[in-house]
Amino acid sequence: GGGGLTSDSQGGAAATTGDILLGMVTPLSGSSAAIGPYMKNGAQLAINELNASGGVLGRQLKLVAEDEGCDPKTAAAAAAKLVTAGISVSVGGYCSSATLPTLSIFGKANIPMIIPAANSTDLIKDKLPNVFLLNGTGAQQAQAAADFMKSAGLKAAALVDDNTSYSKDITTRTAKDLEGQSTKVVNQQSVTAGEQDYSAAVTAILRANPDIVYWTGYYQEGGLIIKQLRAAGYKGKIMVADGSVDKQLVTIAGKDNAQGVLATMTQTPQTIPGGETWIASYKKAFNADPGPYSTQSYDAVRVAAEAIKNAGNTNGKDVIAALEKIDGFKIFSGSLKFTPEHTLTNGGFDILVVKGDDFALNN
Amino acid sequence: MSIDDGSRPERPSNSSANRSRPDAADASGFVNAVDDRGDTKVALAGSGLAPGKASTVNPLSRLISHPLFGLVVVVLAIALPFINSSAYTIRISTDALIFVMLAVGLNIVVGYCGLLDLGYAAFFAIGAYTAGVLTTTFGWPVIATIPFVVVAAVIGGVLIGGPTLRLRSDYLAIVTLGFGEIVRITANNLDFTGGPNGVFGIPDFGDFGLRADIATYWVVTVVVGLAVLASARLGRGRLGRAWRFVREDEDAAEAMGIHTYQVKFAAYVTGAIFGGLAGVLFAVHQTAISPPSFNFLYSALILMAVVLGGMGSTPGVVVGAIVIALLPELLRGAENWRYLVFGVLLIVVMIFRPQGIWPHRVGEKPAKARRKRVVEDEPEVIP
Amino acid sequence: MTAPVGIREAPGENAPRLLEVEAMTVAFGGVTAVDGLSFGVNEGEVLSVIGPNGAGKTSAFNCITGFYKPSGGHVRLGGVDITGKRPARIAAMGVARTFQNLRLFGELSVLDNVRAGMHVRIKQNAFDAILHTPRYHRSEQEATDEANRWLDFVGSRGNRYNEVRNLPYGEQRRVEIARALAREPRMLLLDEPAAGLNHNEKEQLLDLLRRISDLGTAVVLIEHDMGLVMQVSERIVVLNYGREIADGTPTQIRSNPAVIEAYLGAGDDVEEEAEKIAHQSDDQIFGRTEGEQA
Amino acid sequence: MDFEYLLQLILNGLFVGSFYGLVALGYSMVYGIIKLLNFAHGDIYMLGAFSGYTLLTIGAGVIGGQASIAVLVVIMLIAMVLTGTVGLILERVAYRPLRGAPRLSVLITAVGASFALEYGIAVSFGPNPRVYPVRLGNEAFTIFGARLTYAQLAMMLIAVALMIGLDQAVRRTRSGRAMRAISQDPKACLLMGINVDSVITRTFFIGSALAGAAGVMSGAYYGKIDFLMGFIIGLKAFTAAVIGGIGNLRGAVLGAIVLGLLESFGTAWLGSEWRDVFAFGFLILFLTVRPTGLLGERVTERV
Amino acid sequence: MSNVLEVRDLVVSYGKVEALRGLSLTVGDGETVSLLGNNGAGKSTTVGAISGVVRVTSGTITAFGKDVTNAKPWDLVEMGIIHVPEGRRIFSRLTVHENLQIGGYAVSDTSVINQRIKQVYSLLPRLAERRSQQGGTLSGGEQQMLAIGRAMVSGPKLLMLDEPSMGLAPLMVAQVMDVVRDIREQGTSVLLIEQNARSALRVATRGYVIDSGVVTIEAPAEQLRADPRVVEAYLGK
Ligand SMILES: Nc1ncnc2c1ncn2[C@@H]1O[C@H](COP(=O)(O)OP(=O)(O)OP(=O)(O)O)[C@@H](O)[C@H]1O
Ligand SMILES: Nc1ncnc2c1ncn2[C@@H]1O[C@H](COP(=O)(O)OP(=O)(O)OP(=O)(O)O)[C@@H](O)[C@H]1O
Ligand SMILES: [Mg+2]
Ligand SMILES: [Mg+2]
């Protein structure tokens, strides 16, 4: 059994004893299955640290992760499962299209969501009180990319996305930002993720003769596109968005081909001072390298804990109020203060560049 | 065999495969090295009289073919929130019910009429998007969108079915698959459909003072229950028989005056309407819809529900749909093992129940008719 | 005893021809299966079409019933041109047929198979079926009753809820005929109904054909069993290489040298058959239809 | 559209088409003989890529980082035997028990097998993509201004050689004829003295081996492999097989090339996002005009 | 005279239905043996069991001195046991010529196959006329000829024909029976199933009457023709 059937029977009084549960909806199967563990581990690392220092409000934290397979229906079921499990805060959300249907489920249950990865502006379009984005939005990233192109004096840009919301969001916004600017968008297209041959797209890009190609999808396809661009004789610049910032990009593209590839990216442990210790503890805990969104997930847990601590209880409304009040809390992308739309005040995007086997800060 | 592979030996000869025995080996285009057939209902040698054989349905299947049985299932479904009202239970049950509606709709096309449709999710998408766009962009209440959903689904069915229903089954399969992909990609590429993020913030039917998810659950239960009933009844009526005739033998059906093309068309369009209406329920339930929900894999899953349950058998298809909808949820904790297990289970189930979990049976007839036959066993001879 | 449908009036002397085939030609690539064939069928008569294998009999049937499109010529039914119409249209106009190789709906019940024949007459739409209106129940009941009557008529015994493919061959043949009769055709085309039947079953078939003819339905029969053909036909058309080589009464046909050469042969079988027939009076052969002979 | 660009599009189309072709052949063969749409076929391709990967990783010490085409060919042959065997086992375990069952039931086991293969690899290799330890260089030559790398040329030549070999084998030998006969009436084939099971087994072996070869080639050429890589190409191969006239081997290759070209031109004219809409739209229109595909046997249905 | 085929106490069941219930028969070298029986009596099942396409539940089948119970059909074809099935089952989308070639599948020597195909064409000229037509488009009678011709290409030592005259015109029935006679004269043993008992008993040397899966009468052909039971049931008065 459990719960009443009437309209006011959900989101009742929060428990005041026992573990505080944090829920995470993340892909653990399907084509994005590789991402899930990175996020899960990042969050777990934060929980371990917090628990070691006594937990929050004297209670221990516990992570409950559910698979979404990047599928909206599975994600919604996962969210409902987390609601039923009694989580206090949701710290998950990777695929935007799969995160959208979870908004109302968490919303109706009065559970705050601190979304570490999904960053489509659609998530905050309806101004739901419980939704907070901990990742820079597409708008911010696009701005960073456009600024770079202009300042580098590039005349022609090709924008390529993988036709998913995250990726397309960035290209459309970049194109908008470049409207009427010195950099012209000479080619814009959406390829299908999961394929291997992008030569048709590459041919079209080459024909448009751009100075820079901006790829906003993930590293799997990104690596292939870089390789195929180079094989087709493309000599200009290539830039990728944060979804492609991963060592694997270099491996897939081939070290030679990947040299000098730029990226728009928020701060990562690799790029901030003191990051090495974080990487080391991650490695120690999970015997693996951190990957995309490990840091954001780590931060999401810490932010959640901070808000609960400030609220003094786990009641959704109070935690949300606490989240809105947070100011100056240190996270990887800088110091945290949510905008009225519940996004980061400062996207914190930097330009990285591939040097050797990995990305480094471009100076 | 229900789906004609188009390779019926055009002229097996005077008798051939039809000759007095179920010869599934020919029918499937396969053969066992040795004709080692299991138990089949066969007329006794030479006698021509097989008194009452096939109508002696086993007690279980008589129980479940009883009209009351369906009622009991519906009552149980309605009572679910009183038994377990957790958000998770309600959600996955609603999902499963919507899936049942899809499977029942596809069953009309595949199970009744024998048309292989690999792009059924297209109609699901058309329904969901029509409802989604009309409610969010124009602020309509969901109910008001239903006529438009039906019209949109019918238009979709006519557009794709019209020119292609003459194709042989496997060609039809690829055409429908292509159509499914076209619909999904188009939704992904257009602006008014919200691009890859789709449409979100879709309102529900109203909460009637209940918890919103439970209100939706009950609405869905009622609609799906009616849909199941309608499809079962359609299957037994005149049109339903015509579908089966076409599935079994188009030429013979034509010779009986049945316009086979129209009949196929009717199946296709009816299926489209079911799919479209299921789409409305889905849109309401998800509140946010986006292209990935309508991919080929989803069409394949619906087809699986139909085949796994038993093509042409309404209770079978309902069971198949519930299995296919809930199994991955039950295996949720297994992560990537989940689909490995799922795949292996599919194979195992099909090997042990090649006709489906609950196949359609000929010979299950209303009790009234059964009694009647007893009297008529010694037929009066008309001069 | 009531027949399942109202017995139609026997046609008068100058009744128009029910079916008129005029210079019909069918060619497949190099093969001309039917080559300028013309013949007619009168209301209510029993006509046999015989001829060597590959003479084009089945092809001619297929043209008449719309399954093949003739490349030349015309087919008229009751004066209406039906050349090239779709099979369903032609069937709805009162032409029913069976197939040389049985074409039953194998996985359906015997009753459903017969109800297929009544399909176009069942007064019921999709909404009736969904809502189970009184009209639905009435029409279903009527259809079932009528199907049962037709099955009784053809002498089908055994369980009618059985899948038809599980029936013995002879029984399936009967069901196929019942299905065609349920169409209430003006004309019934039977393609080798006796093939694969044993002696006893052939006798029963003969009796059935006579009863069908008694209903006033015209019967066109393709058959290689000369015993049956000679006993049941009022008139015989003989085809060879797609052309008509003879047209006449059984007596005329069995002594026609062209027919003997092309089809019957001088085998002992035929002699025996001929002997047998010779012993019967024409009356016995033609039963009640004798009076209508021209 | 200038000539160079046109030629480049054609070359791209041909190159992609040759991959589709290798996979489509197996699809078409299996369909031709047992009327099964083998949805697991694309995953055999994936398996080929992973076998090649494993072999190369094991043998990396021996051959060093820079593999020659010759080494790749050897690896490819071994991988072909491996995938062929998997195909054969698949037939034994998942399809043969269902001979005589409704055709769609087998389709479902095929989808089940596809899931099992994909996620079997996902759990054993992990969900992360793998990268082939060898690299084919970017050296290219130009013909009339269109650019083709030597690696691409080599791949196309291998594909063409395999296709011609198969075509000859099927046409020239009596087992080719037996395959066609089995597709029509397997039981009658028994009475002709044909060992139907072994012919079917052989078909699966050959089809799977070809897909495996394509898998290795794609791994070596594109570099990245992952457990879902077979899905899309499986759909494309199915489409190609249908365009060509399903069950017809030459048709499958022709269909694959047509599809490759359609995609290439679709991208050029409408952009990548509309490419599949273009290809499928064309397919639908084409089939309404020619319902049996390019080379599909036109059957005069007899009644 | 040695027996090419000996069937002892054959039992075959399809699920619960026992189609054969202890049937025994023999075919001697060069003999033509006819099987008569009602629809569903078990005639086709018997030849199916002999040619290995129907599984035998119990009993033994010996051919050319070897036990071949439940042997593989292809091995039996190699031994020269050829079964022309009920309903012809020609390959409808192969041409007439290809159908004949398939008939020679078990023969490895192509020249032998071609030789035999030539013989078939001369024996059945109608097939030669139609050699490149698809099998499925032949008329019923033509298909029957093709089925027999196809069997002859494989070089049968024991030829089993299941209702070869079904659907044939009288002249053609006579021709087929002549072919059967020719085949017998070449020394091939023949097992002939026929509904057309009159013709069958004319070419056969011996015959069996089967009823419900067992042999009820066994006698030389002339004797059967005179047997009142046979006359009543199969020949007609
Ligand atoms: N679809 C077709 N394609 C090619 N040839 C055909 C087709 N249909 C029939 N034929 C040819 O036309 C001729 C007549 O065939 P049909 O079936 O009409 O003969 P039939 O008189 O019914 O013979 P039978 O008594 O043997 O059944 C045959 O030679 C046959 O091969
Ligand atoms: N595949 C099968 N499955 C089930 N029962 C079968 C099968 N094949 C034959 N039977 C049954 O076995 C019995 C014998 O059939 P069989 O075909 O041997 O008879 P037959 O003497 O050849 O008859 P016919 O004259 O009709 O050809 C029949 O009762 C038949 O219904
Ligand atoms: Mg005929
Ligand atoms: Mg038989």
GROMACS .gro file of C-alpha atoms and ligand atoms in nm, chain B residues 19-23 35 37 40 42-46, chain C residues 169 196, chain E residues 14 17 19 37-46 86 162-163 195, ligand 2:
model
   63
  382ARG     CA    1  -0.457  -3.156  -4.817
  383SER     CA    2  -0.633  -3.248  -4.502
  384ARG     CA    3  -0.357  -3.186  -4.258
  385PRO     CA    4  -0.196  -2.903  -4.076
  386ASP     CA    5   0.139  -2.892  -4.232
  398ASP     CA    6   0.844  -3.448  -4.014
  400ARG     CA    7   0.517  -3.313  -3.552
  403THR     CA    8  -0.226  -3.147  -3.357
  405VAL     CA    9  -0.648  -3.388  -3.680
  406ALA     CA   10  -0.947  -3.557  -3.817
  407LEU     CA   11  -0.950  -3.928  -3.764
  408ALA     CA   12  -0.837  -4.140  -4.051
  409GLY     CA   13  -1.082  -4.147  -4.331
  915TYR     CA   14  -0.961  -3.379  -4.805
  942GLY     CA   15  -0.850  -3.675  -5.539
 1357TYR     CA   16   0.099  -3.764  -3.575
 1360VAL     CA   17  -0.341  -3.980  -3.421
 1362ALA     CA   18  -0.186  -4.296  -3.902
 1380GLY     CA   19  -0.715  -4.713  -4.986
 1381ASN     CA   20  -0.961  -4.450  -4.886
 1382ASN     CA   21  -0.877  -4.091  -4.824
 1383GLY     CA   22  -0.671  -4.075  -4.511
 1384ALA     CA   23  -0.607  -4.448  -4.496
 1385GLY     CA   24  -0.236  -4.389  -4.459
 1386LYS     CA   25  -0.097  -4.438  -4.809
 1387SER     CA   26   0.094  -4.113  -4.826
 1388THR     CA   27   0.216  -4.163  -4.474
 1389THR     CA   28   0.359  -4.499  -4.575
 1429GLU     CA   29   0.135  -3.608  -5.356
 1505ASP     CA   30   0.186  -4.073  -5.486
 1506GLU     CA   31  -0.131  -4.025  -5.689
 1538GLN     CA   32  -0.718  -4.317  -5.633
 1582LIG     N1   33   0.114  -3.383  -4.092
 1582LIG     C1   34   0.010  -3.447  -4.036
 1582LIG     N2   35  -0.030  -3.410  -3.914
 1582LIG     C2   36  -0.132  -3.473  -3.855
 1582LIG     N3   37  -0.202  -3.573  -3.909
 1582LIG     C3   38  -0.169  -3.613  -4.032
 1582LIG     C4   39  -0.060  -3.552  -4.101
 1582LIG     N4   40  -0.048  -3.612  -4.220
 1582LIG     C5   41  -0.144  -3.706  -4.225
 1582LIG     N5   42  -0.218  -3.708  -4.112
 1582LIG     C6   43  -0.329  -3.797  -4.083
 1582LIG     O1   44  -0.285  -3.930  -4.099
 1582LIG     C7   45  -0.384  -4.009  -4.163
 1582LIG     C8   46  -0.326  -4.077  -4.288
 1582LIG     O2   47  -0.297  -3.977  -4.387
 1582LIG     P1   48  -0.236  -4.010  -4.529
 1582LIG     O3   49  -0.202  -3.882  -4.592
 1582LIG     O4   50  -0.129  -4.107  -4.514
 1582LIG     O5   51  -0.358  -4.074  -4.605
 1582LIG     P2   52  -0.374  -4.115  -4.758
 1582LIG     O6   53  -0.410  -4.254  -4.757
 1582LIG     O7   54  -0.257  -4.075  -4.835
 1582LIG     O8   55  -0.498  -4.027  -4.799
 1582LIG     P3   56  -0.529  -3.946  -4.935
 1582LIG     O9   57  -0.602  -4.036  -5.022
 1582LIG    O10   58  -0.616  -3.835  -4.887
 1582LIG    O11   59  -0.402  -3.898  -4.989
 1582LIG     C9   60  -0.499  -3.917  -4.192
 1582LIG    O12   61  -0.593  -3.933  -4.090
 1582LIG    C10   62  -0.440  -3.780  -4.184
 1582LIG    O13   63  -0.538  -3.689  -4.140
   0.00000   0.00000   0.00000
